[in-house]
CSV table of C-alpha atoms in Angstrom, one decimal:
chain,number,residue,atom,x,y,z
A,1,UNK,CA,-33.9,-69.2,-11.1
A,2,UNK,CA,-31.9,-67.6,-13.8
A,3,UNK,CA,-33.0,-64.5,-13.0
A,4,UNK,CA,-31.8,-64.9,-9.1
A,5,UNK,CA,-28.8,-66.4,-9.8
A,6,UNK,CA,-27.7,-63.7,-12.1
A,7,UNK,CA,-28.8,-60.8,-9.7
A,8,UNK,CA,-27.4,-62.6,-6.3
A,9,UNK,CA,-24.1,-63.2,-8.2
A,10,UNK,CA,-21.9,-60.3,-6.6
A,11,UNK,CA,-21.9,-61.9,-3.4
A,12,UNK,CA,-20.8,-65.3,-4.6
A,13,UNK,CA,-17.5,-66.8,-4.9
A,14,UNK,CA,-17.0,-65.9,-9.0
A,15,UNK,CA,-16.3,-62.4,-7.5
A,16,UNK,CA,-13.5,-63.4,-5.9
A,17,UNK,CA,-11.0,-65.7,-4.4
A,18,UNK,CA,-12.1,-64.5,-0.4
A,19,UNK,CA,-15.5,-63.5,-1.9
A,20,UNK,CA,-15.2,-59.7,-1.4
A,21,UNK,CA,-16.8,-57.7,-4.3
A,22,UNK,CA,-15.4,-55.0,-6.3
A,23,UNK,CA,-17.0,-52.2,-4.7
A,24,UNK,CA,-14.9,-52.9,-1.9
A,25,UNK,CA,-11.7,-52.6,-3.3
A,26,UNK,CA,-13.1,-49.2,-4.8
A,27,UNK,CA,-13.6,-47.9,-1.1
A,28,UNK,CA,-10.1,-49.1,-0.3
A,29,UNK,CA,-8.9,-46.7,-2.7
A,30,UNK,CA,-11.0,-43.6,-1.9
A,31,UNK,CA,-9.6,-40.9,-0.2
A,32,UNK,CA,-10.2,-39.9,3.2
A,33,UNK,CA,-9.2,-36.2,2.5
A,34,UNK,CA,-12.5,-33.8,2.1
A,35,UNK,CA,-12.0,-31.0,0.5
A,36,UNK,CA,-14.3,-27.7,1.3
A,37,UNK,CA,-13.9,-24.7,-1.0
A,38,UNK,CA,-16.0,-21.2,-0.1
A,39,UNK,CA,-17.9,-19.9,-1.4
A,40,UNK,CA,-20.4,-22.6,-2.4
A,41,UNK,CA,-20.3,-23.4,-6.2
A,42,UNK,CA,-22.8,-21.9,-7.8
A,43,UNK,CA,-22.7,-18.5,-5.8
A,44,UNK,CA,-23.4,-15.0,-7.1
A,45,UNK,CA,-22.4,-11.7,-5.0
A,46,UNK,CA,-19.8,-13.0,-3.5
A,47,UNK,CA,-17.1,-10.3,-1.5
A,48,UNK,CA,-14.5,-9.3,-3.3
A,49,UNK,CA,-12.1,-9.7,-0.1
A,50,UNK,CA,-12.4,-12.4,3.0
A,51,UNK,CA,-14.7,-14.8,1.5
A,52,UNK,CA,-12.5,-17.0,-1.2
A,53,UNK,CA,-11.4,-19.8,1.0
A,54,UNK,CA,-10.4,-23.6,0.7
A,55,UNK,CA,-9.8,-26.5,3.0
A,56,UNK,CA,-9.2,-30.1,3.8
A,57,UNK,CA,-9.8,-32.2,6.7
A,58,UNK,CA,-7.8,-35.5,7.1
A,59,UNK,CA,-5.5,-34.5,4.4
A,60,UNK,CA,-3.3,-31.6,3.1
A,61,UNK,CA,-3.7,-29.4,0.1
A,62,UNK,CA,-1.7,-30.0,-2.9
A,63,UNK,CA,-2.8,-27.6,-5.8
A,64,UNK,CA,-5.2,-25.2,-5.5
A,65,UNK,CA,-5.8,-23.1,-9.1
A,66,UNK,CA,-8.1,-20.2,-9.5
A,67,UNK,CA,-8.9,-18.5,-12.4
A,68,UNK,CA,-11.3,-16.0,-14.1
A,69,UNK,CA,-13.4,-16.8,-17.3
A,70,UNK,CA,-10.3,-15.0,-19.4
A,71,UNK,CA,-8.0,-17.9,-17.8
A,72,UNK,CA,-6.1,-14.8,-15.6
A,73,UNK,CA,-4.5,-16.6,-12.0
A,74,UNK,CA,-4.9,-15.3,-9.0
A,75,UNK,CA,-2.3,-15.7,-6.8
A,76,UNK,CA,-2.3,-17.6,-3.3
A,77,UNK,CA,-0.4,-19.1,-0.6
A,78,UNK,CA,-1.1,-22.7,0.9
A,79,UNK,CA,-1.1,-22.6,4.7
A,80,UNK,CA,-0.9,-24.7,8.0
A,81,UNK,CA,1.0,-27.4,6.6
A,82,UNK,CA,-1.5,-27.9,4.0
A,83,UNK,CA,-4.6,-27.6,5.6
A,84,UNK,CA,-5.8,-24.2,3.7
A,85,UNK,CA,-5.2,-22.1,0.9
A,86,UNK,CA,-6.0,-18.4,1.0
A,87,UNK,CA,-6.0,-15.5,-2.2
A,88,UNK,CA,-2.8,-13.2,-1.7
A,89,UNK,CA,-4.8,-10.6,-3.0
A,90,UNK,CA,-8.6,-9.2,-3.7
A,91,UNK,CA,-10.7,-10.5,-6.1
A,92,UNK,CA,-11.5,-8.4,-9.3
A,93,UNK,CA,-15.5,-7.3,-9.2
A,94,UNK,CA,-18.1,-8.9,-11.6
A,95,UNK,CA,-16.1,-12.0,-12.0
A,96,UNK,CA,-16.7,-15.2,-12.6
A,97,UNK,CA,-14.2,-17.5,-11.2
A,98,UNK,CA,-13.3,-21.5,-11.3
A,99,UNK,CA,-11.8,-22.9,-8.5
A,100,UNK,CA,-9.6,-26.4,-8.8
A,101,UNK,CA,-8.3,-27.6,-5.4
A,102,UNK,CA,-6.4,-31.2,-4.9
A,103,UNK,CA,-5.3,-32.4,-1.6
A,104,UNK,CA,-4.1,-36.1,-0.1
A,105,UNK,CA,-4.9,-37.9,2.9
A,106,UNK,CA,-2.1,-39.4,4.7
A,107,UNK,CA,-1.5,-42.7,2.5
A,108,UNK,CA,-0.8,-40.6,-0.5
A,109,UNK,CA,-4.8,-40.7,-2.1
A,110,UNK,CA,-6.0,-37.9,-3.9
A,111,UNK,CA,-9.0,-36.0,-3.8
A,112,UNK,CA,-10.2,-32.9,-5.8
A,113,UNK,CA,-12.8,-30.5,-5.8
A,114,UNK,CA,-14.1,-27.8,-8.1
A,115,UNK,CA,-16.0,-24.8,-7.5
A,116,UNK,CA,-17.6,-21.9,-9.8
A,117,UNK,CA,-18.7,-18.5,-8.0
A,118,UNK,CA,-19.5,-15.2,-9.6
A,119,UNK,CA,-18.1,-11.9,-7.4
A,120,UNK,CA,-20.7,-9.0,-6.5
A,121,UNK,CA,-21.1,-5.9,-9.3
A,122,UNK,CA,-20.6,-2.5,-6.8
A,123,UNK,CA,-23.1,0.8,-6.9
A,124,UNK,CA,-20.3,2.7,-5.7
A,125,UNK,CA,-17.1,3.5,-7.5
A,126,UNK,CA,-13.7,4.5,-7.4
A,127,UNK,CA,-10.8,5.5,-10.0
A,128,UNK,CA,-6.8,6.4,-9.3
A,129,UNK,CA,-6.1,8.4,-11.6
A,130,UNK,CA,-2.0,8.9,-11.5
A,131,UNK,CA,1.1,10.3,-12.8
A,132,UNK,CA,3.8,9.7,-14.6
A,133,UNK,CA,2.5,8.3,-17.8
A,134,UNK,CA,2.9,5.3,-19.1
A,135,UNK,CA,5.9,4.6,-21.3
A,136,UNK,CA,7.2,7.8,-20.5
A,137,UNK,CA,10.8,9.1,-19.4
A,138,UNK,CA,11.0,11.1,-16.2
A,139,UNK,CA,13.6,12.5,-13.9
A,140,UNK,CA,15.7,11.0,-10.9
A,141,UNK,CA,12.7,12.7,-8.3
A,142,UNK,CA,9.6,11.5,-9.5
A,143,UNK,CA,7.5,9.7,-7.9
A,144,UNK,CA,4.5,7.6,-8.5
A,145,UNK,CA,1.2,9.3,-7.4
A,146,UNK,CA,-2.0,8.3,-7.3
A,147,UNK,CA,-4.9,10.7,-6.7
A,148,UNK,CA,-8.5,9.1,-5.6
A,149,UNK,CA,-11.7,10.3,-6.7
A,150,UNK,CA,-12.9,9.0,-3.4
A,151,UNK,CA,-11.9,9.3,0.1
A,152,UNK,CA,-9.9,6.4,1.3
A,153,UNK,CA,-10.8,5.1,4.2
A,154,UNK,CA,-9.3,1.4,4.0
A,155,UNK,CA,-5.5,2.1,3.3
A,156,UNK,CA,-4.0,-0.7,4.0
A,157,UNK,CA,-5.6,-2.9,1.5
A,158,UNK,CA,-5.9,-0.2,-1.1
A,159,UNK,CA,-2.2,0.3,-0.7
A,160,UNK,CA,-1.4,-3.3,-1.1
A,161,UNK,CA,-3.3,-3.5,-4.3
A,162,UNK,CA,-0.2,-1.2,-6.1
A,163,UNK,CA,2.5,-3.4,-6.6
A,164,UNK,CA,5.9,-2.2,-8.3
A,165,UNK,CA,9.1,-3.5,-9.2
A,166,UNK,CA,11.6,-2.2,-10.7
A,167,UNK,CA,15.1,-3.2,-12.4
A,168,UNK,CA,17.8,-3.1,-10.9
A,169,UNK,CA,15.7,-3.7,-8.0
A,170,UNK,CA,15.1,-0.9,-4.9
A,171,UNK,CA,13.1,-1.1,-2.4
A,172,UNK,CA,9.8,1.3,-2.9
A,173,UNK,CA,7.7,2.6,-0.2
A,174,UNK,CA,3.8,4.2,-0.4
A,175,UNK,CA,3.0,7.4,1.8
A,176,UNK,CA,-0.6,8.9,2.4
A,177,UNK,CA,-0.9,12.8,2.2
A,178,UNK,CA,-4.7,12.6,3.4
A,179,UNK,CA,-7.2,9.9,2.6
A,180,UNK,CA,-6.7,11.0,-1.4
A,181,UNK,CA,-3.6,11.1,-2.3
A,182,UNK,CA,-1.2,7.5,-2.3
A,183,UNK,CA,2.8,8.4,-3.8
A,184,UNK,CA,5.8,6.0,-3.7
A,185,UNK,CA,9.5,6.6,-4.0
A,186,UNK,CA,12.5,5.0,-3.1
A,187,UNK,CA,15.0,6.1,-0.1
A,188,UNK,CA,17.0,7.9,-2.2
A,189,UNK,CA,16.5,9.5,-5.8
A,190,UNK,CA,16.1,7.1,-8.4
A,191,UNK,CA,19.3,5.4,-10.3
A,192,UNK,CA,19.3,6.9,-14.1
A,193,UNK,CA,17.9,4.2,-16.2
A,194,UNK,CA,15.8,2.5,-14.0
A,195,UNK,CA,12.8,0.5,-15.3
A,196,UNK,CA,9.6,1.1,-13.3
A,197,UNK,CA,6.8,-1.4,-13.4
A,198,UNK,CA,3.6,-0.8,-11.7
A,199,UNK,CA,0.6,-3.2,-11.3
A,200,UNK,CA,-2.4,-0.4,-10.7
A,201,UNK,CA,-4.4,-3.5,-9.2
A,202,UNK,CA,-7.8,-1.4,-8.2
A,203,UNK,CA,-10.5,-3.4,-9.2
A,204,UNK,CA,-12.6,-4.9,-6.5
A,205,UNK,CA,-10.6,-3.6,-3.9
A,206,UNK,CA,-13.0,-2.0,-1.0
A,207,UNK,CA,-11.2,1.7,-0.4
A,208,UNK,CA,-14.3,2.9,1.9
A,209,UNK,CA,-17.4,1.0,3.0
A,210,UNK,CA,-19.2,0.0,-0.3
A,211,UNK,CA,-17.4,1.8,-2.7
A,212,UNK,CA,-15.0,-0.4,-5.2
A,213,UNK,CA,-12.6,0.3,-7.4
A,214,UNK,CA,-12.4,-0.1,-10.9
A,215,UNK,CA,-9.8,-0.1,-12.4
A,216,UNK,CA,-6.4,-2.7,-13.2
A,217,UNK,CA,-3.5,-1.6,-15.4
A,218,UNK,CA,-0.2,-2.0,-15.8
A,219,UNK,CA,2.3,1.2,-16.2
A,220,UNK,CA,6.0,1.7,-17.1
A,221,UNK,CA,8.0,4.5,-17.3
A,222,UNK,CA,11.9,4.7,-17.2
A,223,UNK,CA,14.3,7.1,-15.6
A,224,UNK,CA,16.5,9.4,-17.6
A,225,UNK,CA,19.4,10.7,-16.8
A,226,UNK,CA,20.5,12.4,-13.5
A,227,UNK,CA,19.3,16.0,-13.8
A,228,UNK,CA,19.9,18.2,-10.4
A,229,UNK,CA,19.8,21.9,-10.6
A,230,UNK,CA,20.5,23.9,-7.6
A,231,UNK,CA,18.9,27.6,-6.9
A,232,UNK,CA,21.1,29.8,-4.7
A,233,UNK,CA,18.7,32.7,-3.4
A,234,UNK,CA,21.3,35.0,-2.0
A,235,UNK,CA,24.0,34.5,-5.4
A,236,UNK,CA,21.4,34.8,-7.9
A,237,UNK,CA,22.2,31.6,-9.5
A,238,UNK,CA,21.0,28.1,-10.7
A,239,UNK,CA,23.7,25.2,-11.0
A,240,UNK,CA,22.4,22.1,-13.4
A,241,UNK,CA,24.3,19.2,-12.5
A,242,UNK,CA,24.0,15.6,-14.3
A,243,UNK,CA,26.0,12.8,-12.5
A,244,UNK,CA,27.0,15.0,-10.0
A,245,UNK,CA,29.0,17.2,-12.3
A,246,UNK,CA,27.9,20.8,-13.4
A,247,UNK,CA,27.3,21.4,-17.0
A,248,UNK,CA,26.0,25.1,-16.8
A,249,UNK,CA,25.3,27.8,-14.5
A,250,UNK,CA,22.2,30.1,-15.4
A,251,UNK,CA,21.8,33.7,-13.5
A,252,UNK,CA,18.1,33.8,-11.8
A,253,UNK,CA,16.0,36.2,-9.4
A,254,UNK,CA,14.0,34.6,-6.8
A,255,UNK,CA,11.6,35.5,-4.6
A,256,UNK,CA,11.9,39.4,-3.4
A,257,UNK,CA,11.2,40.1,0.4
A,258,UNK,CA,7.8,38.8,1.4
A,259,UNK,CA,7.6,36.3,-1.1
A,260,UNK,CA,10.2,34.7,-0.6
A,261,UNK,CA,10.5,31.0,-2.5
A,262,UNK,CA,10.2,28.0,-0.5
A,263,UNK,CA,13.7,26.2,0.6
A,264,UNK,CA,14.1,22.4,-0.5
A,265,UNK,CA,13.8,20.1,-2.9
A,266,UNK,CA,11.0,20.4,-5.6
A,267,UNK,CA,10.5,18.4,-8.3
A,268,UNK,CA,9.3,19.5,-11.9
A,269,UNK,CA,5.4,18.5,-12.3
A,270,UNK,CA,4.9,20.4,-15.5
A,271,UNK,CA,5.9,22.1,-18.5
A,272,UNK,CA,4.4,24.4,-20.5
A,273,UNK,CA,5.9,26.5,-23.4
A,274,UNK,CA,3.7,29.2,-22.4
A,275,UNK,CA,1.1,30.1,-19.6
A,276,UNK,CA,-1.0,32.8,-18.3
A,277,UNK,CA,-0.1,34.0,-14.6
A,278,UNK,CA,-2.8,35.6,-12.7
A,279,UNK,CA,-1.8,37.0,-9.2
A,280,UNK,CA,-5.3,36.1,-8.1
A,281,UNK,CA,-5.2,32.7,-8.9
A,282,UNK,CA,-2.1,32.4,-5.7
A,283,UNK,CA,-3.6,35.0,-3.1
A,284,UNK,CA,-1.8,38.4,-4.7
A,285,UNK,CA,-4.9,40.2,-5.2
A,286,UNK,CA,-4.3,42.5,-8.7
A,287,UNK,CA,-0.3,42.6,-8.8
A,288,UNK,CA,-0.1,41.0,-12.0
A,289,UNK,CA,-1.6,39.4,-14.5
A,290,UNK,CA,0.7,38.3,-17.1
A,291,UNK,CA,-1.1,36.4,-20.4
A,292,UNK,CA,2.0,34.7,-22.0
A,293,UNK,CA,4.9,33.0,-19.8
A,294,UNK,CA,7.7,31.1,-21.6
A,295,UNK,CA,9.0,28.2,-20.8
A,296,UNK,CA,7.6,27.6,-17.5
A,297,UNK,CA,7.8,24.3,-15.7
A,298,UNK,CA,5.6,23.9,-12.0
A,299,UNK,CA,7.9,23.2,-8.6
A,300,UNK,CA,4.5,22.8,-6.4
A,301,UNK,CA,1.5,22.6,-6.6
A,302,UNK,CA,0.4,25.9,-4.8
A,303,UNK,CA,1.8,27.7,-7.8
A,304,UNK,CA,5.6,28.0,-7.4
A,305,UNK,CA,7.4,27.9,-11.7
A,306,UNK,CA,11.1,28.2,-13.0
A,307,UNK,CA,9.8,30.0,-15.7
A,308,UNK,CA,10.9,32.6,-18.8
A,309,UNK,CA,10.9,36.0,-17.7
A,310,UNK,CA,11.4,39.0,-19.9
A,311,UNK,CA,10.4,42.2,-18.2
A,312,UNK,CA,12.6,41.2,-15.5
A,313,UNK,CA,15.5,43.9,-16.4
A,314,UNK,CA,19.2,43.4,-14.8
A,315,UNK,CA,17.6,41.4,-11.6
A,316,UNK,CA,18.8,38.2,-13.1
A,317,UNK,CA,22.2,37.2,-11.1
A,318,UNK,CA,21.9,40.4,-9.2
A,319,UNK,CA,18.6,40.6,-7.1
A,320,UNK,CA,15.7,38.8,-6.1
A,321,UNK,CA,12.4,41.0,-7.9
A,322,UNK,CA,9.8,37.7,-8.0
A,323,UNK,CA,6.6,36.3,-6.6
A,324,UNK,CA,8.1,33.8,-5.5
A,325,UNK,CA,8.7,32.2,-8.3
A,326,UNK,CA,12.6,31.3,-10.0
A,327,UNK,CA,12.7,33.4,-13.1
A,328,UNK,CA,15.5,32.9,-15.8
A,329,UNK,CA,16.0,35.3,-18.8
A,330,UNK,CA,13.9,35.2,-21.9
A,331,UNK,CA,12.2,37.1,-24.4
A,332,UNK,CA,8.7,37.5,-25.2
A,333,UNK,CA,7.3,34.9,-27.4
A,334,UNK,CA,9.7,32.7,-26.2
A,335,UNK,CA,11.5,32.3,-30.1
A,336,UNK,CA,15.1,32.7,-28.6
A,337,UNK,CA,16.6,29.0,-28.1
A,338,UNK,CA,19.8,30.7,-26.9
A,339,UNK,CA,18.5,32.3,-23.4
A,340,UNK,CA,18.3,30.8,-20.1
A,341,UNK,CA,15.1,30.0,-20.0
A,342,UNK,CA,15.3,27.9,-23.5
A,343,UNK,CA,17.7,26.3,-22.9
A,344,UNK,CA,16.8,25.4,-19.0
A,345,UNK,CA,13.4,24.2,-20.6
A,346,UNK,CA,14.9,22.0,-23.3
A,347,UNK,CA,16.9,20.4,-20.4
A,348,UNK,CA,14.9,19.8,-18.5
A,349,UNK,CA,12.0,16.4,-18.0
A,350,UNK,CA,9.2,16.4,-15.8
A,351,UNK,CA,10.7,14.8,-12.3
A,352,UNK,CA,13.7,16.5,-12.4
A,353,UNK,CA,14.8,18.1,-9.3
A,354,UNK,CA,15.1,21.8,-8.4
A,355,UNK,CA,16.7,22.0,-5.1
A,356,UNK,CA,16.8,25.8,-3.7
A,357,UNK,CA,19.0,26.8,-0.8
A,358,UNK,CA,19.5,30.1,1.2
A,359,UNK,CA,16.4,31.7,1.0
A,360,UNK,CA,14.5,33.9,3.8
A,361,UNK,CA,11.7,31.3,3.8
A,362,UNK,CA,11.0,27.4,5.8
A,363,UNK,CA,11.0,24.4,3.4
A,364,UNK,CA,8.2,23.5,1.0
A,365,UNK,CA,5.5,21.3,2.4
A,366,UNK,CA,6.3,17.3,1.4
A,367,UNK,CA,2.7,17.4,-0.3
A,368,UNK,CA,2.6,20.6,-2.1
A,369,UNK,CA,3.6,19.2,-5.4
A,370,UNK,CA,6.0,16.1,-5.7
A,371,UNK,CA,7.8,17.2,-3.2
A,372,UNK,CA,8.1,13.9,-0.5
A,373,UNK,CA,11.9,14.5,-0.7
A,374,UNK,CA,11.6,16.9,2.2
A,375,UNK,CA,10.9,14.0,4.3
A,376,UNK,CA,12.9,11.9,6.0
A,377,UNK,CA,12.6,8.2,4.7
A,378,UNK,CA,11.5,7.4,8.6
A,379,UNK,CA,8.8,9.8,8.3
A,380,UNK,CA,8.4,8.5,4.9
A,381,UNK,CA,7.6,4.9,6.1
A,382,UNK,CA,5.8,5.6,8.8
């Protein structure tokens, strides 16, 4: 009898003025909202893009915090009036990640979930790697380029995976030359001390079906001061500005009749305080082949310098005798600080801009070199 009594005593009148038990009261206060985060908990290969999703039915979400085992947040947005929350960005590959999602059914109850989900480890690879260096100072032109050791054939999302800001803030546009090749600039050439910030986000991003990439880093440069020189082709002479304002005028020779340098803006990709030049390396055949050129600094990629010259005679300010190339005075060995060439070279920082005008030849290609300037911002964003 003691043994009844004490077992049936939940249903009698000791639990309660009205006689309802406990447990009742407990369902009273449970939400209704359900809460369904995906992947399942507990799941291993998961997609680095599309699958990381959560939801609620008969509620709306509240919080929803996702983070990796080093306790880095990825970033979301809460959606249709609560009802799911989706990444804002890939996930990283190899990664374990927690999820923590709260949500509220109408009468203000809340309900959580938790979820823990590892992402896939790829076969296939990619890397960016990219230019300028971090913490380095650059001129007013340069832009950010990326190079891909693998074809890209999902832009868009490889493209949103390279964030940068910059201060004072401008707006900063990507443009594809081919499936390899990812730079970004602003409208207009950069404001002289502008801080560059770039989030190089690659890691588990899908650039081409299957192949990942691997990388995430951050990179800052700064820009220096506003450096503009200005090659005239018929007057034999280069004008270096900085705000606007010219602080020397250098005598130069410039491409001779059929090879004639390329019109428009190029930007400075390079410097070396002495090269070899081998005609063979550009398409000359055996015209020349010389083993030690000062001060040279590249214009394009296809082999176009502002470089030393000293076998160049009277040609500088008087006739065009080059390759192609825009050659200043120098001597050999390229000990003299005083010439043009030193002194253009000391001047001078990679991403400064070389702008040549009146010359018998069409503008430079956008892509050979740094050279997206020659593009109309239209074009650009397009």
């Amino acid at each position: 009898m003691l043994s009844l009594a004490a077992c049936g005593g939940g249903g009698g009148k000791g639990a309660g003025a009205d006689g309802k038990g406990s447990s009742t009261q407990q369902g009273k206060q449970q939400s209704a909202a359900a809460v369904t985060i995906s992947p399942k908990s507990g799941a291993t290969g998961v997609d680095t893009s599309g699958a990381l999703k959560v939801d609620v039915a008969k509620g709306r979400l509240t919080e929803v915090t996702v983070k990796d085992a080093k306790g880095a947040k990825v970033d979301g947005s809460i959606s249709g009036g609560g009802a799911s929350w989706t990444p804002s960005t890939h996930l990283a590959a190899a990664t374990t990640y927690r999820v923590h999602a709260v949500a509220k059914d109408s009468e203000g109850r809340e309900s959580a979930e938790d979820s823990t989900f590892t992402t896939l480890t790829p076969k296939n690879t990619f890397l960016g790697t990219f230019t300028p260096e971090d913490g380095s100072t650059v001129g007013v032109g340069m832009p950010f380029s990326v190079n891909f050791t693998r074809g890209i054939t999902n832009p868009q999302a490889v493209e949103k995976s390279i964030r940068i800001t910059t201060q004072p803030a401008v707006d900063v546009e990507g443009h594809w030359f081919g499936n390899d090749r990812l730079d970004f600039r602003p409208e207009k050439y950069w404001k002289e001390g502008t801080k560059v910030t770039v989030d190089l986000n690659l890691d588990g991003v899908e650039g081409r079906s299957g192949v990942y990439g691997k990388q995430h880093k951050t990179v800052t440069f700064t820009i220096g001061r506003n450096q503009v020189s200005v090659v005239d082709a018929a007057k034999h002479t280069m004008k270096i500005t900085q705000d606007g304002k010219v602080v020397r005028t250098l005598p130069v020779t410039t491409g001779k009749p059929g090879y004639d340098t390329w019109n428009g803006q190029m930007v400075i990709s390079e410097k070396l305080t002495e090269t070899r030049m081998d005609s063979e390396t550009v398409g000359y055949g055996k015209q020349y082949d010389i083993k030690d050129v000062p001060h040279a600094m590249r214009l394009t990629g296809s082999g176009t310098f502002a470089h030393g010259n000293y076998w160049g005679g009277d040609a500088f300010g008087n006739y065009n005798a080059s390759h192609g190339c825009i050659g200043l005075r120098d001597v050999q060995g390229g000990y003299d600080s005083s010439t043009p060439a030193a002194w253009f070279f000391d001047h001078s920082l990679i991403g400064d801009v070389v702008i040549v005008q009146h010359a018998d030849e069409r503008t430079v290609d956008p892509s050979n070199g740094f050279n997206g300037w020659n593009m109309s911002w239209a074009d650009w964003t397009k």
